[in-house]
Tab-separated table of C-alpha atoms and ligand atoms in Angstrom:
chain	number	residue	atom	x	y	z
A	1	MET	CA	-0.277	0.102	0.267
A	2	SER	CA	1.109	3.496	-0.829
A	3	SER	CA	2.869	4.851	1.789
A	4	TYR	CA	1.988	8.364	1.903
A	5	VAL	CA	-0.192	9.811	4.987
A	6	ILE	CA	-2.510	12.483	3.430
A	7	ARG	CA	-4.623	15.032	5.938
A	8	LYS	CA	-8.075	13.349	7.373
A	9	THR	CA	-10.714	16.398	6.395
A	10	PRO	CA	-14.620	16.052	7.146
A	11	GLY	CA	-15.665	15.478	3.715
A	12	ASP	CA	-15.138	11.510	1.612
A	13	THR	CA	-12.026	12.363	-0.601
A	14	ALA	CA	-10.846	8.586	-1.618
A	15	TRP	CA	-13.321	8.167	-4.556
A	16	PHE	CA	-11.602	11.827	-5.408
A	17	ARG	CA	-8.097	10.535	-5.470
A	18	HIS	CA	-8.895	7.402	-6.995
A	19	ASP	CA	-10.796	9.469	-10.075
A	20	ARG	CA	-7.829	11.499	-9.870
A	21	PHE	CA	-9.678	13.496	-13.794
A	22	GLY	CA	-12.178	15.880	-13.741
A	23	MET	CA	-14.151	18.470	-16.125
A	24	PHE	CA	-14.552	21.843	-15.024
A	25	ILE	CA	-17.427	23.874	-17.142
A	26	HIS	CA	-17.303	27.353	-17.185
A	27	TRP	CA	-20.950	28.785	-18.879
A	28	GLY	CA	-22.631	31.880	-17.845
A	29	LEU	CA	-23.681	34.767	-19.456
A	30	TYR	CA	-20.408	36.030	-20.178
A	31	ALA	CA	-20.241	33.007	-22.943
A	32	MET	CA	-22.174	35.619	-24.841
A	33	PRO	CA	-19.150	38.812	-25.146
A	34	ALA	CA	-16.722	35.651	-25.494
A	35	ARG	CA	-13.683	37.464	-24.198
A	36	HIS	CA	-13.576	36.076	-21.231
A	37	GLU	CA	-15.459	35.239	-17.765
A	38	TRP	CA	-14.559	38.888	-16.444
A	39	ILE	CA	-15.567	41.017	-19.417
A	40	LYS	CA	-17.341	42.718	-16.860
A	41	THR	CA	-14.847	43.759	-14.775
A	42	ARG	CA	-12.476	43.924	-17.081
A	43	GLU	CA	-14.112	46.648	-19.674
A	44	GLN	CA	-16.311	48.104	-16.684
A	45	ILE	CA	-19.523	47.235	-18.518
A	46	SER	CA	-22.511	48.853	-16.780
A	47	GLU	CA	-25.722	46.717	-15.434
A	48	GLU	CA	-28.004	48.282	-18.531
A	49	LYS	CA	-25.351	47.065	-21.010
A	50	TYR	CA	-24.384	43.753	-19.742
A	51	ASP	CA	-28.543	43.153	-19.783
A	52	VAL	CA	-28.633	42.700	-23.316
A	53	TYR	CA	-26.623	38.969	-21.997
A	54	PHE	CA	-29.460	38.705	-19.979
A	55	LYS	CA	-32.064	39.241	-22.436
A	56	TYR	CA	-30.611	37.039	-25.217
A	57	PHE	CA	-29.335	34.727	-23.742
A	58	ASN	CA	-30.567	31.348	-25.478
A	59	PRO	CA	-28.525	28.269	-25.534
A	60	ASP	CA	-30.358	26.066	-27.917
A	61	LEU	CA	-27.818	23.860	-29.250
A	62	TYR	CA	-27.574	23.178	-25.496
A	63	ASP	CA	-27.253	18.877	-24.678
A	64	PRO	CA	-25.409	18.407	-21.555
A	65	ARG	CA	-25.588	14.307	-22.809
A	66	GLU	CA	-22.941	15.122	-25.222
A	67	TRP	CA	-20.695	17.306	-22.982
A	68	ALA	CA	-21.298	14.160	-20.403
A	69	ARG	CA	-20.503	11.762	-23.497
A	70	GLN	CA	-16.909	13.545	-24.361
A	71	ALA	CA	-15.785	14.135	-20.590
A	72	LYS	CA	-16.711	10.137	-19.912
A	73	ALA	CA	-14.556	9.304	-23.517
A	74	ALA	CA	-11.882	12.012	-22.271
A	75	GLY	CA	-11.792	9.990	-18.579
A	76	MET	CA	-13.267	12.451	-16.270
A	77	LYS	CA	-14.576	11.282	-13.303
A	78	TYR	CA	-16.305	13.966	-12.372
A	79	VAL	CA	-17.053	17.274	-13.147
A	80	VAL	CA	-18.100	21.117	-11.844
A	81	LEU	CA	-19.935	23.314	-13.313
A	82	THR	CA	-19.906	27.116	-12.373
A	83	SER	CA	-23.981	27.285	-11.101
A	84	LYS	CA	-23.129	31.217	-10.576
A	85	HIS	CA	-19.680	32.931	-11.768
A	86	HIS	CA	-18.985	36.673	-10.259
A	87	GLU	CA	-21.288	37.954	-12.828
A	88	GLY	CA	-23.641	36.695	-10.487
A	89	PHE	CA	-26.147	35.193	-12.940
A	90	CYS	CA	-27.399	32.022	-11.563
A	91	MET	CA	-27.774	28.849	-13.831
A	92	TRP	CA	-30.072	27.268	-12.260
A	93	ASP	CA	-34.339	28.540	-11.081
A	94	SER	CA	-33.125	29.770	-7.744
A	95	GLN	CA	-36.327	31.222	-5.947
A	96	TYR	CA	-33.595	34.045	-4.340
A	97	THR	CA	-33.410	36.049	-7.623
A	98	ASP	CA	-34.498	36.844	-10.745
A	99	TYR	CA	-31.295	36.822	-12.649
A	100	LYS	CA	-31.448	33.275	-13.329
A	101	CYS	CA	-31.643	31.332	-16.923
A	102	THR	CA	-35.140	30.241	-16.334
A	103	ASN	CA	-36.136	34.196	-16.598
A	104	THR	CA	-33.831	34.643	-20.057
A	105	PRO	CA	-34.780	32.663	-23.995
A	106	ALA	CA	-33.429	29.844	-22.199
A	107	GLY	CA	-35.930	29.417	-20.047
A	108	ARG	CA	-34.817	26.258	-18.455
A	109	ASP	CA	-33.337	24.769	-15.360
A	110	LEU	CA	-29.803	24.849	-16.942
A	111	VAL	CA	-28.510	22.976	-14.118
A	112	LYS	CA	-30.593	20.514	-13.450
A	113	GLU	CA	-30.466	18.889	-16.544
A	114	TYR	CA	-26.297	19.178	-16.601
A	115	VAL	CA	-27.406	17.069	-13.207
A	116	ASP	CA	-28.886	14.368	-14.776
A	117	ALA	CA	-26.835	14.134	-17.780
A	118	PHE	CA	-23.925	13.415	-16.384
A	119	ARG	CA	-25.561	11.279	-13.729
A	120	ALA	CA	-26.629	9.411	-16.167
A	121	GLU	CA	-23.147	9.041	-17.825
A	122	GLY	CA	-21.825	7.615	-14.319
A	123	LEU	CA	-19.857	10.941	-13.598
A	124	ARG	CA	-19.650	12.725	-10.057
A	125	ILE	CA	-21.179	16.485	-9.729
A	126	GLY	CA	-19.757	19.467	-8.365
A	127	PHE	CA	-21.131	22.807	-8.049
A	128	TYR	CA	-18.493	25.854	-8.694
A	129	TYR	CA	-19.980	28.615	-6.587
A	130	SER	CA	-18.900	32.114	-6.810
A	131	LEU	CA	-18.507	34.001	-3.697
A	132	ILE	CA	-18.183	37.042	-5.620
A	133	ASP	CA	-21.187	38.187	-6.797
A	134	TRP	CA	-20.750	42.049	-9.158
A	135	HIS	CA	-24.571	41.711	-10.040
A	136	HIS	CA	-26.388	41.837	-6.111
A	137	PRO	CA	-27.171	44.895	-4.578
A	138	GLU	CA	-26.337	43.838	-0.915
A	139	TYR	CA	-22.326	43.122	-2.179
A	140	PRO	CA	-20.065	45.672	-1.929
A	141	ILE	CA	-18.484	47.702	-4.304
A	142	ASP	CA	-14.465	46.649	-3.982
A	143	LYS	CA	-11.026	46.904	-6.281
A	144	ASN	CA	-12.789	43.804	-8.241
A	145	HIS	CA	-15.996	45.143	-8.929
A	146	PRO	CA	-17.150	46.101	-12.228
A	147	ARG	CA	-18.656	50.077	-10.504
A	148	ARG	CA	-14.957	50.105	-8.630
A	149	ASN	CA	-14.883	53.809	-10.787
A	150	HIS	CA	-18.447	54.577	-10.710
A	151	PRO	CA	-18.668	58.148	-9.790
A	152	ASP	CA	-21.551	56.834	-6.899
A	153	ALA	CA	-19.532	53.969	-6.038
A	154	ARG	CA	-19.086	55.482	-2.362
A	155	GLU	CA	-22.461	56.619	-2.499
A	156	MET	CA	-24.271	52.902	-3.256
A	157	ASN	CA	-22.026	51.353	-0.454
A	158	LYS	CA	-23.762	52.925	2.548
A	159	THR	CA	-26.426	51.473	1.450
A	160	ARG	CA	-25.020	47.701	0.452
A	161	ASP	CA	-25.255	45.119	3.604
A	162	MET	CA	-22.476	42.091	3.230
A	163	LYS	CA	-24.671	40.384	5.742
A	164	LYS	CA	-27.191	39.818	3.692
A	165	TYR	CA	-25.174	38.756	1.004
A	166	ALA	CA	-23.470	36.138	2.795
A	167	LYS	CA	-27.457	34.920	4.082
A	168	TYR	CA	-28.319	35.273	0.133
A	169	MET	CA	-25.643	33.045	-0.176
A	170	ARG	CA	-26.114	30.536	2.843
A	171	ASP	CA	-29.932	30.456	0.671
A	172	GLN	CA	-28.771	29.422	-2.806
A	173	VAL	CA	-26.167	26.812	-1.556
A	174	THR	CA	-28.931	25.051	0.196
A	175	GLU	CA	-30.612	25.308	-3.195
A	176	LEU	CA	-27.863	23.984	-4.933
A	177	LEU	CA	-27.667	20.994	-2.474
A	178	THR	CA	-31.416	20.200	-1.599
A	179	ASN	CA	-32.475	20.355	-4.673
A	180	TYR	CA	-30.747	18.215	-6.824
A	181	GLY	CA	-29.883	14.898	-5.210
A	182	LYS	CA	-26.282	13.585	-4.140
A	183	ILE	CA	-23.315	16.696	-4.775
A	184	ASP	CA	-20.161	15.472	-4.330
A	185	ILE	CA	-18.053	18.635	-4.273
A	186	LEU	CA	-18.621	22.067	-3.366
A	187	TRP	CA	-16.194	24.851	-5.485
A	188	PHE	CA	-16.316	27.859	-3.136
A	189	ASP	CA	-14.427	30.816	-5.712
A	190	PHE	CA	-12.644	32.732	-4.296
A	191	SER	CA	-10.922	35.214	-1.122
A	192	TYR	CA	-8.742	37.988	-2.183
A	193	PRO	CA	-6.780	40.931	-0.182
A	194	GLY	CA	-6.921	44.099	-0.067
A	195	GLU	CA	-4.847	47.024	-1.132
A	196	PRO	CA	-1.857	46.693	1.383
A	197	GLY	CA	-1.994	49.140	3.736
A	198	SER	CA	-5.421	50.918	2.695
A	199	ASP	CA	-8.376	51.311	4.706
A	200	ASP	CA	-10.623	52.814	1.794
A	201	PRO	CA	-13.468	50.413	0.936
A	202	LEU	CA	-13.079	50.932	-2.958
A	203	LYS	CA	-9.469	49.232	-2.211
A	204	MET	CA	-10.747	46.254	-0.211
A	205	GLY	CA	-10.770	42.461	-0.407
A	206	LYS	CA	-13.033	40.001	0.495
A	207	GLY	CA	-12.109	37.036	2.672
A	208	LYS	CA	-13.477	34.173	5.268
A	209	ASP	CA	-15.532	36.556	7.928
A	210	ASP	CA	-17.102	38.783	5.093
A	211	TRP	CA	-18.553	35.223	3.476
A	212	GLU	CA	-19.213	34.535	7.366
A	213	ALA	CA	-17.386	31.129	5.697
A	214	GLU	CA	-17.549	28.987	8.895
A	215	GLU	CA	-21.641	28.950	8.606
A	216	LEU	CA	-21.556	29.027	5.070
A	217	ILE	CA	-19.665	25.453	5.232
A	218	ALA	CA	-21.541	24.491	8.450
A	219	THR	CA	-25.034	25.051	6.330
A	220	ALA	CA	-23.611	22.738	3.188
A	221	ARG	CA	-22.406	20.338	5.901
A	222	ALA	CA	-25.709	19.829	7.596
A	223	ILE	CA	-27.181	18.819	3.853
A	224	GLN	CA	-24.357	16.844	2.563
A	225	PRO	CA	-21.797	15.725	5.123
A	226	ASP	CA	-19.428	14.065	2.834
A	227	ILE	CA	-19.490	16.975	0.618
A	228	ILE	CA	-16.052	17.593	-0.773
A	229	ILE	CA	-15.302	21.717	-0.205
A	230	ASP	CA	-12.621	23.596	-1.326
A	231	ASN	CA	-9.900	26.010	0.757
A	232	ARG	CA	-10.892	29.400	-1.544
A	233	THR	CA	-13.072	30.617	1.077
A	234	GLN	CA	-9.908	30.816	3.268
A	235	ILE	CA	-10.678	27.977	5.349
A	236	GLU	CA	-9.079	24.773	4.899
A	237	GLN	CA	-11.775	21.789	3.973
A	238	ASP	CA	-10.938	19.276	1.670
A	239	LEU	CA	-9.758	20.243	-1.413
A	240	TRP	CA	-6.564	22.082	-1.611
A	241	THR	CA	-6.325	24.055	-5.796
A	242	PRO	CA	-3.273	25.374	-6.922
A	243	GLU	CA	-4.655	26.871	-10.372
A	244	GLN	CA	-2.972	27.606	-13.362
A	245	TYR	CA	0.506	26.307	-12.466
A	246	GLN	CA	2.098	22.836	-12.538
A	247	PRO	CA	2.864	21.939	-8.562
A	248	LYS	CA	6.823	20.637	-8.816
A	249	GLU	CA	5.588	18.488	-5.775
A	250	TRP	CA	2.709	17.254	-3.322
A	251	VAL	CA	0.778	19.743	-2.032
A	252	LYS	CA	1.542	20.314	2.024
A	253	ASP	CA	-0.796	22.345	4.192
A	254	LYS	CA	0.807	25.125	6.502
A	255	ASP	CA	2.080	22.629	9.135
A	256	GLY	CA	3.770	20.483	6.409
A	257	ASN	CA	0.946	17.800	5.871
A	258	LEU	CA	0.180	15.739	2.287
A	259	VAL	CA	-3.322	17.045	0.883
A	260	THR	CA	-5.409	16.259	-0.922
A	261	TRP	CA	-5.233	18.464	-3.923
A	262	GLU	CA	-6.212	19.186	-7.376
A	263	ALA	CA	-4.640	21.524	-10.062
A	264	CYS	CA	-7.135	23.569	-11.945
A	265	GLN	CA	-6.458	24.588	-15.987
A	266	THR	CA	-7.854	25.650	-18.647
A	267	PHE	CA	-6.952	23.918	-21.998
A	268	SER	CA	-6.491	27.635	-23.609
A	269	GLY	CA	-5.895	31.425	-21.881
A	270	SER	CA	-9.699	31.961	-20.644
A	271	TRP	CA	-12.184	29.625	-18.172
A	272	GLY	CA	-15.062	31.350	-19.838
A	273	TYR	CA	-15.785	30.314	-23.731
A	274	TYR	CA	-12.901	33.081	-25.580
A	275	ARG	CA	-13.701	32.884	-29.052
A	276	ASP	CA	-10.450	35.238	-30.543
A	277	GLU	CA	-8.425	33.486	-27.792
A	278	GLN	CA	-5.331	31.882	-29.344
A	279	THR	CA	-3.228	30.394	-26.508
A	280	TRP	CA	-4.158	26.453	-26.699
A	281	LYS	CA	-2.478	24.089	-25.129
A	282	SER	CA	-0.855	21.102	-27.334
A	283	PRO	CA	-1.963	18.038	-26.919
A	284	GLU	CA	1.498	16.964	-25.595
A	285	MET	CA	0.906	19.678	-22.668
A	286	LEU	CA	-2.221	18.432	-21.744
A	287	ILE	CA	-1.068	14.681	-21.652
A	288	GLN	CA	1.540	15.422	-19.673
A	289	MET	CA	-0.128	17.760	-17.413
A	290	LEU	CA	-2.351	15.207	-16.462
A	291	ILE	CA	0.703	13.046	-15.569
A	292	ASN	CA	2.559	15.605	-14.361
A	293	THR	CA	-0.165	15.578	-11.480
A	294	VAL	CA	-0.810	12.369	-10.656
A	295	SER	CA	2.776	11.710	-10.545
A	296	ILE	CA	2.337	13.751	-7.306
A	297	GLY	CA	-0.433	12.856	-5.658
A	298	GLY	CA	-2.696	15.401	-7.610
A	299	ASN	CA	-6.076	15.925	-9.112
A	300	LEU	CA	-6.445	17.860	-12.539
A	301	LEU	CA	-9.375	19.441	-13.325
A	302	MET	CA	-9.404	20.587	-16.463
A	303	ASN	CA	-11.756	23.396	-17.851
A	304	VAL	CA	-14.113	23.969	-21.159
A	305	GLY	CA	-16.209	26.823	-21.741
A	306	PRO	CA	-18.911	26.268	-23.908
A	307	THR	CA	-20.290	28.612	-26.447
A	308	SER	CA	-23.288	30.569	-25.613
A	309	ARG	CA	-25.161	28.348	-27.722
A	310	GLY	CA	-24.776	25.763	-25.740
A	311	PHE	CA	-22.260	23.318	-27.598
A	312	ILE	CA	-18.730	22.924	-26.654
A	313	ASP	CA	-16.616	24.666	-29.822
A	314	TYR	CA	-14.584	22.398	-32.282
A	315	ARG	CA	-11.105	23.454	-30.031
A	316	ALA	CA	-11.895	21.552	-27.067
A	317	GLU	CA	-13.601	19.443	-28.501
A	318	ALA	CA	-10.513	18.708	-30.160
A	319	ALA	CA	-9.051	18.810	-26.998
A	320	LEU	CA	-11.184	16.147	-24.822
A	321	LYS	CA	-10.713	13.903	-28.186
A	322	THR	CA	-6.827	13.837	-27.591
A	323	TYR	CA	-7.651	12.996	-23.691
A	324	ALA	CA	-10.027	10.466	-24.558
A	325	ASP	CA	-7.218	8.671	-27.749
A	326	TRP	CA	-4.751	8.521	-24.885
A	327	MET	CA	-6.671	7.341	-21.728
A	328	LYS	CA	-8.566	4.539	-23.830
A	329	TYR	CA	-5.199	2.657	-23.863
A	330	ASN	CA	-3.379	4.517	-20.439
A	331	ASP	CA	-6.017	5.193	-17.755
A	332	ARG	CA	-4.361	2.435	-15.824
A	333	SER	CA	-1.799	4.155	-14.803
A	334	ILE	CA	-4.100	6.923	-14.127
A	335	TYR	CA	-6.771	5.830	-12.274
A	336	GLY	CA	-5.962	4.337	-8.387
A	337	CYS	CA	-2.550	5.917	-8.627
A	338	THR	CA	-0.248	8.118	-6.984
A	339	MET	CA	3.295	9.205	-6.304
A	340	ALA	CA	5.658	6.285	-7.115
A	341	GLU	CA	7.281	5.273	-3.214
A	342	PRO	CA	10.044	7.215	-2.463
A	343	GLU	CA	13.010	4.700	-2.809
A	344	LEU	CA	11.748	3.800	-6.396
A	345	LEU	CA	10.777	8.002	-6.725
A	346	ALA	CA	14.792	8.454	-6.555
A	347	LEU	CA	15.741	5.942	-9.045
A	348	CYS	CA	13.245	7.858	-12.226
A	349	PRO	CA	15.117	8.192	-14.956
A	350	ASN	CA	15.514	11.621	-17.007
A	351	GLY	CA	12.723	12.358	-19.315
A	352	CYS	CA	10.282	9.815	-17.822
A	353	LYS	CA	7.343	10.078	-15.102
A	354	PHE	CA	6.729	7.524	-12.391
A	355	THR	CA	3.432	6.803	-10.873
A	356	GLN	CA	2.542	3.619	-9.164
A	357	SER	CA	-0.984	2.036	-7.917
A	358	GLU	CA	-2.021	2.501	-5.010
A	359	ASP	CA	-1.517	-1.111	-3.714
A	360	GLY	CA	2.171	-0.908	-4.576
A	361	LYS	CA	2.093	-3.607	-6.840
A	362	ARG	CA	2.521	-1.837	-10.616
A	363	LEU	CA	4.744	0.896	-10.941
A	364	TYR	CA	4.207	3.106	-14.714
A	365	ILE	CA	6.781	4.726	-16.747
A	366	HIS	CA	5.787	7.870	-18.811
A	367	LEU	CA	8.059	8.186	-21.268
A	368	PHE	CA	7.928	12.057	-21.950
A	369	GLU	CA	11.333	11.174	-23.944
A	370	TYR	CA	11.517	8.479	-26.173
A	371	PRO	CA	14.691	6.582	-25.307
A	372	PHE	CA	16.548	5.093	-28.498
A	373	GLN	CA	16.450	0.603	-28.130
A	374	PHE	CA	17.275	0.783	-24.410
A	375	LEU	CA	15.761	2.261	-20.840
A	376	GLU	CA	17.996	2.053	-18.647
A	377	LEU	CA	16.882	1.580	-14.995
A	378	PRO	CA	20.170	1.567	-11.934
A	379	GLY	CA	18.519	-0.080	-8.933
A	380	PHE	CA	15.985	-2.079	-10.580
A	381	ALA	CA	17.531	-5.230	-11.015
A	382	GLY	CA	15.585	-7.722	-9.008
A	383	LYS	CA	12.522	-5.800	-8.533
A	384	VAL	CA	10.249	-6.801	-12.138
A	385	GLU	CA	8.526	-9.398	-12.376
A	386	TYR	CA	7.363	-8.640	-15.788
A	387	ALA	CA	6.837	-5.594	-18.107
A	388	GLN	CA	5.009	-4.474	-21.395
A	389	PHE	CA	3.154	-1.473	-22.975
A	390	LEU	CA	0.530	-0.454	-21.359
A	391	HIS	CA	-0.756	0.345	-24.531
A	392	ASP	CA	-1.252	-2.431	-26.191
A	393	GLY	CA	-0.413	-4.929	-23.241
A	394	SER	CA	2.939	-6.285	-25.182
A	395	GLU	CA	5.604	-7.738	-23.566
A	396	LEU	CA	9.182	-6.136	-22.877
A	397	LEU	CA	12.437	-8.241	-22.485
A	398	PHE	CA	14.610	-6.548	-19.821
A	399	GLN	CA	17.832	-7.977	-18.183
A	400	ASP	CA	18.883	-7.458	-14.585
A	401	LYS	CA	22.372	-6.648	-13.576
A	402	VAL	CA	23.945	-6.409	-16.759
A	403	GLU	CA	27.348	-5.361	-16.604
A	404	HIS	CA	27.602	-1.360	-17.203
A	405	PHE	CA	30.325	-0.208	-18.513
A	406	SER	CA	31.540	3.271	-19.138
A	407	GLU	CA	35.063	4.750	-18.781
A	408	GLY	CA	36.723	1.535	-19.428
A	409	LYS	CA	35.864	-0.005	-16.272
A	410	SER	CA	32.980	-2.605	-15.478
A	411	GLN	CA	30.243	-2.097	-12.612
A	412	SER	CA	27.297	-3.584	-12.409
A	413	ASP	CA	24.847	-1.094	-10.709
A	414	ASN	CA	21.839	-3.077	-9.583
A	415	LEU	CA	20.740	-2.678	-13.150
A	416	MET	CA	17.527	-3.151	-15.039
A	417	VAL	CA	18.075	-2.513	-19.109
A	418	LEU	CA	14.470	-2.945	-21.003
A	419	ARG	CA	14.807	-3.442	-24.998
A	420	LEU	CA	11.956	-1.105	-26.971
A	421	PRO	CA	11.279	-0.920	-29.906
A	422	VAL	CA	12.991	1.759	-32.410
A	423	VAL	CA	10.418	3.479	-33.456
A	424	LYS	CA	7.710	4.933	-30.801
A	425	PRO	CA	4.669	3.516	-30.054
A	426	PRO	CA	1.846	5.645	-31.769
A	427	MET	CA	0.972	7.288	-28.027
A	428	ILE	CA	1.836	10.998	-27.128
A	429	VAL	CA	3.264	9.250	-23.999
A	430	PRO	CA	3.607	5.629	-24.971
A	431	VAL	CA	3.822	4.021	-20.862
A	432	VAL	CA	5.844	0.961	-19.074
A	433	GLU	CA	3.880	-0.675	-17.258
A	434	LEU	CA	6.027	-2.726	-14.449
A	435	PHE	CA	4.546	-5.823	-12.507
A	436	LEU	CA	6.443	-5.888	-9.300
A	437	LYS	CA	7.552	-8.864	-7.417
B	501	GLC	C1	-9.973	32.548	-10.883
B	501	GLC	C2	-10.734	33.348	-11.965
B	501	GLC	C3	-12.365	32.741	-11.837
B	501	GLC	C4	-11.853	30.998	-12.184
B	501	GLC	C5	-11.505	30.627	-11.423
B	501	GLC	C6	-11.060	28.638	-11.590
B	501	GLC	O1	-10.369	32.616	-9.531
B	501	GLC	O2	-10.672	34.723	-11.748
B	501	GLC	O3	-12.743	33.207	-13.411
B	501	GLC	O4	-13.694	30.921	-12.091
B	501	GLC	O5	-10.349	31.064	-11.442
B	501	GLC	O6	-10.098	28.477	-10.489
């Protein structure tokens, strides 16, 4: 069994660490301007102007069963949808606001259809819920708010009551966790500091006290006790969430304990659908990101931003297909795997990444660089019973304790040498599966 001790937390995280790979979905009114989900504040768009998106939002091509089929094929085992993003627009039929999808030409509860479709495909269900709300009349205007430079911002803030907004969040989280069956993940986003040294309300940030985060979390757990909750309320819960970067080692809490963690990443440079954004990650990057994450004990949540018509665009579809083609043959090195045991990890050759099955019996060598004819594994002699390519289950012959000649003298450094075909197999990252003795 894996020797790594992971900090215990209230939520049920065992399935999560086994499943490793999920789909993030950023979908809201911001798909209409189609130039980033922060567009309202980036361009300081007024409510009146932004309401045109509310007026015309009509995802007539919305088919969450198709989304779910693509996610499942890609090997994603769970999904997290933005039920409400920073714009404040609600993708479900909330009883606490009129700013919701059922009051647009969409005319339907988009969350309900999402939950039913992904659950039918066997994926676990998550909700992203924005703590930030640039539409709500009680939400105080601050440094990130679209109206931070409005001449009446200070006047408007005088009548805004953060406590009323915190109650609104508890009411909405109650709806989301009560009306849609078992929910596995609640993904709050996000707390942020104010301008250093400033006491100007318009330069302030917001954190756990503003959100009344303890009460918000307690509200969620009272309804769904096992739910996985992230750490972006500023109160550590079940999940640490490094974003848009690849940690180099297993994420730890402030006391140095290994934690359950999940890197979230975009296919391109935006979470929401961004028509003209061109920085799409290569197939190699996509596959290597997943392997890198699992090789240090983490999960990967890859994001799609569907169009306002309700379909996943061709670029995201192609990215999902990249995962589908690789995971179809190699998912055994991802699911139920984690960081290799320390004594093996120390032997990992350059250009390779290890993952190891939780039961310790199988080690996976991901060939990021494909060696010519041989892969030398110092320290592995006597450890391996059988070796094969994972993708096609074809045997790879190997020798132990081969005399290792260098600088004219022989040395046997407990070497195992795998023979590899000269031609790299048709896999973005070929994987060697070692059955350990
Ligand atoms: C950041 C972005 C937000 C996105 C989130 C996903 O907080 O500001 O738009 O939803 O990352 O992790």
